[in-house]
Coordinates of C-alpha atoms and ligand atoms in Angstrom, one line a residue:
M1426 CA 34.5 -57.3 -66.1
L1427 CA 32.8 -56.1 -69.0
D1428 CA 33.5 -52.6 -70.5
P1429 CA 31.3 -50.0 -68.8
G1430 CA 28.7 -48.6 -71.2
I1431 CA 26.3 -45.8 -70.9
N1432 CA 22.7 -46.8 -71.5
A1433 CA 21.3 -43.9 -74.0
D1434 CA 17.7 -45.0 -73.7
R1435 CA 17.8 -44.9 -69.8
L1436 CA 19.3 -41.5 -69.7
R1437 CA 16.8 -40.4 -72.0
S1438 CA 13.9 -41.7 -70.4
R1439 CA 15.2 -40.3 -67.1
L1440 CA 16.0 -36.8 -68.1
E1441 CA 12.0 -36.7 -69.8
R1442 CA 10.7 -38.2 -66.6
L1443 CA 12.4 -35.7 -64.3
A1444 CA 11.3 -33.1 -66.8
A1445 CA 7.7 -33.6 -65.8
V1446 CA 8.7 -32.9 -62.2
G1447 CA 8.1 -29.1 -62.0
A1448 CA 7.0 -29.1 -65.7
D1449 CA 5.0 -25.7 -66.7
P1450 CA 1.4 -26.4 -67.7
D1451 CA 1.1 -25.2 -71.5
H1452 CA 4.1 -23.0 -71.2
G1453 CA 6.6 -22.8 -73.8
R1454 CA 5.1 -25.8 -75.8
Q1455 CA 7.4 -25.0 -79.0
D1456 CA 6.6 -28.8 -80.5
P1457 CA 4.4 -31.6 -79.6
G1458 CA 7.4 -33.5 -79.7
R1459 CA 9.0 -31.7 -76.8
P1460 CA 8.3 -31.2 -73.2
H1461 CA 7.1 -28.0 -71.7
G1462 CA 9.5 -25.8 -69.8
V1463 CA 10.1 -26.5 -66.2
S1464 CA 9.7 -24.4 -63.3
R1465 CA 11.4 -26.5 -60.5
F1466 CA 12.3 -23.8 -57.8
P1467 CA 14.7 -24.7 -54.9
Y1468 CA 13.2 -26.3 -51.6
S1469 CA 9.8 -26.6 -53.2
A1470 CA 7.7 -29.7 -53.2
A1471 CA 8.8 -30.4 -56.9
H1472 CA 12.5 -30.4 -55.9
A1473 CA 11.8 -32.3 -53.0
E1474 CA 10.1 -34.9 -55.5
A1475 CA 12.9 -34.7 -58.1
M1476 CA 15.2 -35.7 -55.0
R1477 CA 13.2 -38.5 -54.3
L1478 CA 12.9 -39.8 -57.9
V1479 CA 16.7 -39.3 -58.7
A1480 CA 17.6 -41.1 -55.2
A1481 CA 15.7 -44.0 -56.3
W1482 CA 17.9 -44.1 -59.6
M1483 CA 20.8 -43.5 -57.5
V1484 CA 20.0 -46.8 -55.4
E1485 CA 19.7 -48.7 -58.7
A1486 CA 22.8 -47.3 -59.7
G1487 CA 24.7 -48.9 -56.5
L1488 CA 24.8 -45.6 -54.7
E1489 CA 23.8 -44.9 -51.1
A1490 CA 21.4 -41.8 -51.4
G1491 CA 20.3 -39.2 -49.3
S1492 CA 20.2 -35.5 -48.8
D1493 CA 22.3 -33.1 -46.6
E1494 CA 21.3 -30.1 -44.6
F1495 CA 21.5 -27.7 -47.3
G1496 CA 18.9 -29.4 -49.4
D1497 CA 21.5 -31.3 -51.6
L1498 CA 20.9 -34.8 -53.1
V1499 CA 24.1 -36.9 -52.3
G1500 CA 24.8 -40.5 -53.7
L1501 CA 28.1 -42.2 -52.3
R1502 CA 29.8 -45.5 -53.5
A1503 CA 32.4 -46.2 -51.0
G1504 CA 36.3 -46.8 -52.8
E1505 CA 39.6 -47.7 -51.4
E1506 CA 40.3 -46.9 -47.7
G1507 CA 41.7 -43.4 -47.3
W1508 CA 41.5 -42.4 -51.1
P1509 CA 39.7 -39.1 -52.1
A1510 CA 36.5 -38.9 -53.8
I1511 CA 35.6 -38.2 -57.4
I1512 CA 32.6 -36.0 -57.4
L1513 CA 30.2 -35.7 -60.3
A1514 CA 27.6 -33.0 -59.7
S1515 CA 25.4 -30.4 -61.1
H1516 CA 22.1 -29.1 -60.0
L1517 CA 18.3 -30.1 -59.6
D1518 CA 16.9 -26.5 -59.5
T1519 CA 15.9 -24.4 -62.8
V1520 CA 14.9 -21.0 -63.6
P1521 CA 11.3 -20.1 -64.3
H1522 CA 10.1 -22.0 -67.5
G1523 CA 13.8 -23.2 -68.1
G1524 CA 14.8 -26.2 -70.0
I1525 CA 14.9 -29.9 -69.2
F1526 CA 18.8 -30.3 -69.5
D1527 CA 20.3 -27.2 -67.5
G1528 CA 21.5 -29.0 -64.4
A1529 CA 19.6 -32.4 -64.7
L1530 CA 21.7 -33.9 -67.4
G1531 CA 24.9 -33.4 -65.1
V1532 CA 23.1 -35.0 -62.4
L1533 CA 21.4 -37.5 -64.2
A1534 CA 24.7 -38.2 -66.4
G1535 CA 26.6 -39.1 -63.0
V1536 CA 24.0 -41.5 -62.0
E1537 CA 24.2 -43.4 -65.5
A1538 CA 28.0 -43.5 -65.2
A1539 CA 27.9 -45.1 -61.9
Q1540 CA 25.2 -47.4 -62.9
A1541 CA 27.4 -48.5 -65.9
L1542 CA 30.4 -49.1 -63.8
R1543 CA 28.2 -51.4 -61.5
E1544 CA 26.7 -53.4 -64.5
A1545 CA 29.9 -53.9 -65.5
G1546 CA 31.5 -55.1 -62.3
C1547 CA 33.8 -52.2 -62.6
R1548 CA 34.9 -51.0 -58.9
L1549 CA 36.8 -47.7 -58.9
R1550 CA 39.4 -47.3 -56.7
H1551 CA 38.6 -43.6 -55.6
P1552 CA 35.0 -43.4 -54.0
L1553 CA 32.5 -41.9 -56.2
A1554 CA 29.9 -38.9 -55.2
V1555 CA 26.9 -38.1 -57.2
I1556 CA 25.5 -34.5 -56.1
G1557 CA 22.4 -32.7 -57.2
F1558 CA 22.8 -29.2 -55.8
A1559 CA 19.7 -27.7 -54.4
D1560 CA 19.7 -24.3 -55.6
E1561 CA 22.3 -22.9 -58.7
E1562 CA 20.3 -20.9 -60.5
G1563 CA 19.6 -18.2 -57.2
H1564 CA 16.3 -17.6 -58.3
A1565 CA 14.7 -18.1 -54.7
F1566 CA 17.2 -15.6 -53.0
N1567 CA 19.1 -13.7 -55.8
R1568 CA 22.2 -15.5 -55.1
G1569 CA 23.4 -18.1 -57.7
T1570 CA 25.2 -21.1 -56.9
L1571 CA 23.8 -20.7 -53.1
A1572 CA 23.5 -24.6 -52.3
S1573 CA 27.5 -25.1 -53.1
R1574 CA 28.6 -21.9 -51.7
M1575 CA 26.7 -23.0 -48.4
L1576 CA 28.3 -26.3 -48.7
V1577 CA 32.0 -24.9 -48.6
G1578 CA 31.3 -22.0 -46.2
D1579 CA 31.2 -19.0 -49.1
V1580 CA 27.9 -18.2 -47.7
P1581 CA 28.4 -18.8 -43.8
R1582 CA 25.7 -20.1 -41.3
E1583 CA 25.6 -16.9 -39.6
Q1584 CA 24.1 -14.9 -42.6
F1585 CA 21.4 -17.7 -43.4
P1586 CA 18.7 -15.8 -40.7
A1587 CA 19.5 -12.2 -42.6
I1588 CA 19.2 -13.6 -46.3
K1589 CA 15.6 -12.8 -47.2
G1590 CA 14.0 -14.7 -50.3
Y1591 CA 11.4 -13.6 -52.6
D1592 CA 8.8 -15.6 -50.7
G1593 CA 9.5 -13.4 -47.7
R1594 CA 11.1 -16.5 -45.9
T1595 CA 14.6 -16.4 -44.9
L1596 CA 17.1 -19.0 -45.8
A1597 CA 17.3 -20.5 -42.5
E1598 CA 13.7 -20.8 -42.2
V1599 CA 13.4 -22.4 -45.5
L1600 CA 16.2 -24.8 -44.6
A1601 CA 14.6 -25.6 -41.3
A1602 CA 11.3 -26.3 -42.9
F1603 CA 12.8 -28.2 -46.1
D1604 CA 12.4 -32.3 -45.7
P1605 CA 12.6 -34.4 -49.0
G1606 CA 11.9 -37.3 -46.8
L1607 CA 15.3 -39.0 -47.2
P1608 CA 18.2 -40.2 -45.2
R1609 CA 21.0 -37.8 -44.0
A1610 CA 23.9 -38.0 -46.5
R1611 CA 27.2 -35.8 -46.7
C1612 CA 29.4 -34.4 -49.4
P1613 CA 32.7 -36.6 -48.5
A1614 CA 35.3 -34.1 -47.2
L1615 CA 38.2 -35.7 -49.0
A1616 CA 37.8 -34.9 -52.7
G1617 CA 40.4 -35.8 -55.7
A1618 CA 38.1 -34.3 -58.7
Y1619 CA 35.0 -32.6 -59.6
L1620 CA 33.7 -33.1 -62.8
E1621 CA 30.5 -31.3 -64.1
L1622 CA 28.6 -32.2 -67.4
H1623 CA 26.4 -29.2 -68.7
V1624 CA 24.9 -28.1 -71.6
E1625 CA 26.7 -25.2 -73.1
Q1626 CA 23.7 -22.9 -72.9
G1627 CA 25.4 -20.7 -75.9
P1628 CA 25.7 -20.9 -79.6
V1629 CA 29.6 -21.9 -79.9
L1630 CA 29.4 -25.9 -80.4
A1631 CA 26.4 -25.4 -82.7
S1632 CA 27.4 -22.8 -84.6
S1633 CA 30.8 -24.6 -85.5
G1634 CA 29.3 -28.1 -86.1
R1635 CA 30.6 -29.6 -82.8
R1636 CA 29.1 -31.7 -80.2
V1637 CA 31.1 -31.6 -77.0
A1638 CA 34.0 -29.4 -75.5
A1639 CA 36.3 -29.4 -72.3
V1640 CA 35.8 -25.9 -70.5
T1641 CA 38.8 -23.9 -69.5
G1642 CA 37.2 -21.6 -67.0
I1643 CA 33.9 -20.0 -66.0
T1644 CA 33.2 -16.2 -66.5
G1645 CA 33.0 -13.7 -63.4
M1646 CA 29.9 -12.2 -62.4
A1647 CA 28.2 -9.8 -60.0
R1648 CA 24.5 -9.2 -59.2
T1649 CA 22.9 -6.9 -57.2
A1650 CA 19.2 -5.4 -56.1
V1651 CA 18.3 -1.9 -57.0
T1652 CA 15.6 -0.1 -55.3
L1653 CA 14.2 3.3 -56.5
E1654 CA 11.9 5.4 -54.4
G1655 CA 9.9 8.1 -56.0
E1656 CA 6.2 9.2 -55.2
A1657 CA 3.1 7.3 -56.2
N1658 CA 0.7 9.8 -57.5
H1659 CA -2.3 10.7 -59.7
A1660 CA -1.6 10.0 -63.6
G1661 CA -4.2 12.9 -64.6
T1662 CA -3.4 15.6 -62.2
T1663 CA 0.2 15.2 -61.7
P1664 CA 2.2 17.4 -64.3
M1665 CA 5.2 15.7 -66.0
A1666 CA 7.6 18.2 -64.4
A1667 CA 6.3 17.4 -61.0
R1668 CA 6.7 13.8 -61.3
K1669 CA 8.7 11.4 -59.2
D1670 CA 8.3 8.4 -61.6
A1671 CA 10.3 5.2 -60.3
L1672 CA 9.7 3.2 -63.5
V1673 CA 11.1 6.1 -65.8
A1674 CA 14.0 6.1 -63.4
A1675 CA 14.3 2.3 -63.6
A1676 CA 14.2 2.4 -67.6
E1677 CA 16.9 4.6 -67.7
V1678 CA 19.1 2.5 -65.2
V1679 CA 18.2 -0.2 -67.5
L1680 CA 19.4 1.5 -70.6
A1681 CA 22.6 2.5 -68.8
V1682 CA 23.2 -1.2 -68.0
R1683 CA 23.1 -2.1 -71.7
A1684 CA 25.1 1.2 -72.6
A1685 CA 28.0 0.0 -70.0
A1686 CA 28.0 -3.9 -71.4
D1687 CA 28.0 -2.4 -75.0
A1688 CA 30.9 -0.2 -74.2
A1689 CA 32.7 -3.0 -72.6
G1690 CA 32.2 -4.8 -75.7
P1691 CA 32.1 -8.8 -76.0
P1692 CA 32.3 -11.2 -74.0
A1693 CA 31.0 -8.4 -71.4
V1694 CA 27.5 -8.9 -70.8
G1695 CA 24.8 -6.9 -68.6
T1696 CA 21.3 -8.0 -67.9
V1697 CA 18.3 -6.6 -65.7
G1698 CA 16.4 -9.8 -65.6
R1699 CA 13.9 -8.8 -62.8
L1700 CA 11.7 -5.5 -62.4
T1701 CA 8.6 -5.0 -60.4
I1702 CA 6.8 -1.8 -60.1
G1703 CA 4.5 -0.4 -57.2
P1704 CA 1.6 0.6 -56.7
G1705 CA 1.0 -0.8 -60.2
A1706 CA -2.3 0.6 -61.6
T1707 CA -3.1 2.5 -65.1
N1708 CA -3.7 5.6 -63.1
I1709 CA -1.1 5.8 -60.7
V1710 CA 2.6 7.3 -61.5
P1711 CA 4.8 4.4 -60.2
G1712 CA 6.1 5.4 -56.7
R1713 CA 8.5 2.5 -56.5
A1714 CA 10.8 0.2 -58.7
E1715 CA 12.7 -3.1 -57.7
L1716 CA 15.2 -4.5 -60.3
T1717 CA 18.1 -6.8 -60.3
V1718 CA 21.5 -6.2 -62.0
E1719 CA 23.9 -8.4 -63.4
F1720 CA 27.1 -8.0 -65.2
R1721 CA 29.5 -11.1 -66.3
T1722 CA 33.0 -10.6 -67.8
P1723 CA 36.0 -13.2 -67.4
D1724 CA 38.2 -9.9 -66.7
G1725 CA 37.9 -9.3 -62.9
D1726 CA 39.1 -5.5 -62.9
L1727 CA 36.3 -4.9 -65.7
L1728 CA 33.9 -6.3 -63.4
T1729 CA 34.7 -4.1 -60.6
D1730 CA 34.4 -1.1 -63.2
L1731 CA 31.1 -2.0 -64.6
C1732 CA 29.7 -2.4 -60.9
A1733 CA 31.1 1.0 -60.1
R1734 CA 29.7 2.7 -63.2
C1735 CA 26.3 1.2 -62.6
E1736 CA 26.2 2.3 -59.3
A1737 CA 27.4 6.1 -60.4
D1738 CA 24.5 5.8 -63.3
I1739 CA 21.9 4.9 -60.5
G1740 CA 22.9 7.6 -58.2
R1741 CA 22.9 10.0 -61.2
V1742 CA 19.4 9.1 -62.6
A1743 CA 17.8 9.2 -58.9
A1744 CA 19.3 12.7 -58.5
E1745 CA 18.1 14.1 -61.8
R1746 CA 14.5 12.8 -60.9
G1747 CA 14.1 13.6 -57.2
L1748 CA 14.1 9.7 -56.1
T1749 CA 16.1 8.2 -53.6
S1750 CA 18.1 4.9 -54.4
Q1751 CA 19.1 1.7 -53.0
V1752 CA 21.9 -0.7 -53.8
A1753 CA 22.1 -3.9 -52.2
P1754 CA 26.0 -5.2 -51.7
W1755 CA 27.0 -6.7 -55.0
D1756 CA 26.9 -10.8 -54.9
R1757 CA 30.2 -11.3 -56.7
K1758 CA 31.9 -14.4 -58.0
D1759 CA 35.4 -13.8 -59.5
P1760 CA 36.5 -15.7 -62.9
V1761 CA 37.9 -19.3 -62.1
P1762 CA 40.1 -21.2 -64.2
L1763 CA 39.4 -24.9 -64.5
D1764 CA 42.0 -27.5 -63.6
E1765 CA 44.6 -28.2 -66.6
G1766 CA 44.7 -32.0 -65.7
I1767 CA 41.6 -32.7 -65.1
R1768 CA 41.0 -30.7 -68.7
Q1769 CA 43.5 -32.8 -70.3
A1770 CA 41.7 -35.9 -69.1
I1771 CA 38.4 -34.8 -70.4
A1772 CA 40.1 -34.1 -73.7
G1773 CA 41.5 -37.4 -73.8
A1774 CA 38.0 -38.9 -73.3
I1775 CA 36.5 -36.9 -75.8
V1776 CA 38.7 -38.3 -78.6
A1777 CA 38.4 -41.4 -77.1
A1778 CA 34.6 -41.3 -77.6
G1779 CA 35.3 -40.5 -81.1
C1780 CA 34.9 -36.6 -81.3
E1781 CA 37.7 -33.9 -82.1
S1782 CA 38.9 -32.4 -78.8
F1783 CA 37.9 -28.9 -78.2
A1784 CA 38.0 -26.6 -75.7
M1785 CA 36.3 -23.3 -74.7
P1786 CA 35.4 -20.7 -71.7
S1787 CA 32.0 -20.6 -69.8
G1788 CA 29.7 -17.5 -69.9
A1789 CA 27.5 -19.4 -67.7
G1790 CA 28.0 -19.8 -64.2
H1791 CA 27.9 -23.0 -62.5
D1792 CA 28.7 -25.0 -59.2
A1793 CA 32.2 -25.9 -60.7
M1794 CA 33.1 -22.2 -60.4
I1795 CA 32.4 -22.9 -56.4
L1796 CA 34.1 -26.2 -55.9
A1797 CA 37.1 -25.0 -58.0
P1798 CA 39.5 -23.4 -55.4
H1799 CA 39.0 -26.4 -53.4
V1800 CA 39.4 -29.2 -55.8
A1801 CA 40.8 -30.0 -59.2
A1802 CA 37.6 -29.6 -61.1
G1803 CA 36.8 -29.6 -64.7
M1804 CA 33.6 -29.4 -67.0
I1805 CA 32.1 -31.0 -70.1
F1806 CA 29.7 -29.3 -72.4
V1807 CA 27.7 -30.6 -74.9
A1808 CA 26.1 -28.5 -77.5
S1809 CA 22.5 -26.5 -77.2
V1810 CA 20.6 -26.2 -80.1
G1811 CA 20.5 -23.0 -81.7
G1812 CA 22.7 -21.9 -78.4
I1813 CA 19.3 -21.4 -76.3
S1814 CA 19.1 -21.9 -72.8
H1815 CA 17.1 -20.7 -69.7
S1816 CA 13.7 -20.9 -72.0
P1817 CA 11.5 -23.9 -72.6
R1818 CA 13.1 -24.4 -76.4
E1819 CA 16.4 -25.2 -74.3
W1820 CA 17.3 -28.3 -76.5
T1821 CA 20.3 -31.0 -76.5
A1822 CA 20.2 -33.8 -79.2
W1823 CA 19.8 -37.2 -77.2
E1824 CA 22.9 -38.7 -79.0
D1825 CA 24.9 -35.5 -77.4
A1826 CA 23.3 -36.1 -74.1
A1827 CA 24.5 -39.6 -74.1
L1828 CA 27.8 -38.5 -75.5
G1829 CA 28.4 -36.1 -72.7
A1830 CA 27.7 -39.0 -70.3
E1831 CA 29.8 -41.2 -72.3
V1832 CA 32.6 -38.4 -71.8
V1833 CA 31.9 -38.4 -68.1
L1834 CA 32.6 -42.1 -67.6
R1835 CA 35.7 -42.3 -70.0
T1836 CA 37.2 -39.0 -67.9
V1837 CA 36.2 -41.0 -64.4
L1838 CA 38.0 -44.2 -65.6
A1839 CA 40.9 -42.1 -66.7
L1840 CA 41.3 -40.3 -63.4
D1841 CA 40.6 -43.3 -61.3
A1842 CA 43.6 -45.1 -63.3
R1843 CA 45.9 -42.6 -62.1
G1844 CA 46.3 -44.1 -58.6
P1845 CA 45.1 -42.3 -55.8
L1846 CA 44.2 -38.5 -57.1
P1847 CA 46.1 -35.5 -55.2
A1848 CA 43.6 -35.2 -52.0
R1849 CA 42.1 -32.2 -50.8
R1850 CA 40.1 -31.4 -48.0
L1851 CA 37.0 -29.6 -48.7
P1852 CA 35.9 -26.8 -46.2
L1853 CA 32.7 -28.5 -45.6
A1854 CA 30.7 -25.9 -43.8
Y1855 CA 28.1 -29.0 -42.1
G1856 CA 26.7 -28.3 -38.6
D1857 CA 27.8 -31.1 -35.8
Ligands
HGY1336 O1 23.2 -18.1 -64.7 C1 23.8 -18.9 -65.2 O2 25.0 -18.6 -65.6 C2 23.5 -20.3 -64.7 O3 23.1 -20.8 -65.7 N1 22.9 -20.4 -63.2
MN1337 MN1 23.1 -24.9 -65.0
MN1338 MN1 21.0 -22.2 -65.6

């Protein structure tokens, strides 16, 4: 048996090839040498194409590849009878005009680790699963980590017909219509470890001259959708004092979100990322505004306070301006610590890969936070150039992408050598 090794060129060429699936025409081209931004939305034709492409690479890596009923791509390699699986995962969807590493790196590094093991004739004793979750960004239904939450039942099946997407279809309709043309596959129910490689998406590693880190925990976050109803009216004849201008009210809500996050201080953050107004004409006072609000902090109590303060601000602004307001139930995920045993295995793999051991929290959300309550979970970060992400300018040095995959491979080998990992039964919410 050879020493398994990551093929950095193969990983790079697959990342570049996958980046072309759902790539934006001309959007975000910052540098002729760098790919465009990517807009690969869940359950789209581009998503299905990406699944088929990565499934073919999974087969090359010795994995049986297929898709589950939630649109996740699942690659499996059997291990010893009765041993729990080691799961390597991330997501295949992107934000609008996102980067080529967010999600894709974790999935392709999992495939690359499987292929390195196969080529070295190295048979793990634990089964190996590589998963590309369908919808982590939450762009279609304003619910982040939606696919992994469906998988473990955190978003129950009976809610699917009531969850409406921005395109007007319900989650139930979208899932029923989505067919990537792959065999059926399922995430293994018995799990021993979950490992996710991801770009940091922030400035910590890059600003400290580091390349790689083990993640200690993932921030809490809460999102909602706000509707402000005023009165559309003539822009020329409606006196300022008589207006019920929904956009002015929305602007005050945006500033209130900013003020609340500033008052809470770092690492708390608040964002209004989506805003639509109607009817939408130069000479009409906006009668309606719809916006999303999101807060994040590793402090669960502070997250509760921020949401409460935001609702109070919305009510106040609406009352002052003679509008009605509607705040959807907050879609909340509590802060999650990651498993200390897995973190130590990652730290050992980082040192074995020739880097200084370093640990840090995650300000970004990840599917790992959904799996962590059900199986020992860990994350590995590699540096984001300039700390930029959710942008066509997201970039990670190719050698750092390969380093991340090497740390994944070394961590998997270290975990496998521990003998059967403590087995946890995932509360998989598959139908019959
Ligand atoms: O929004 C996030 O934190 C993640 O990148 N989806
Ligand atoms: Mn991501
Ligand atoms: Mn993301």
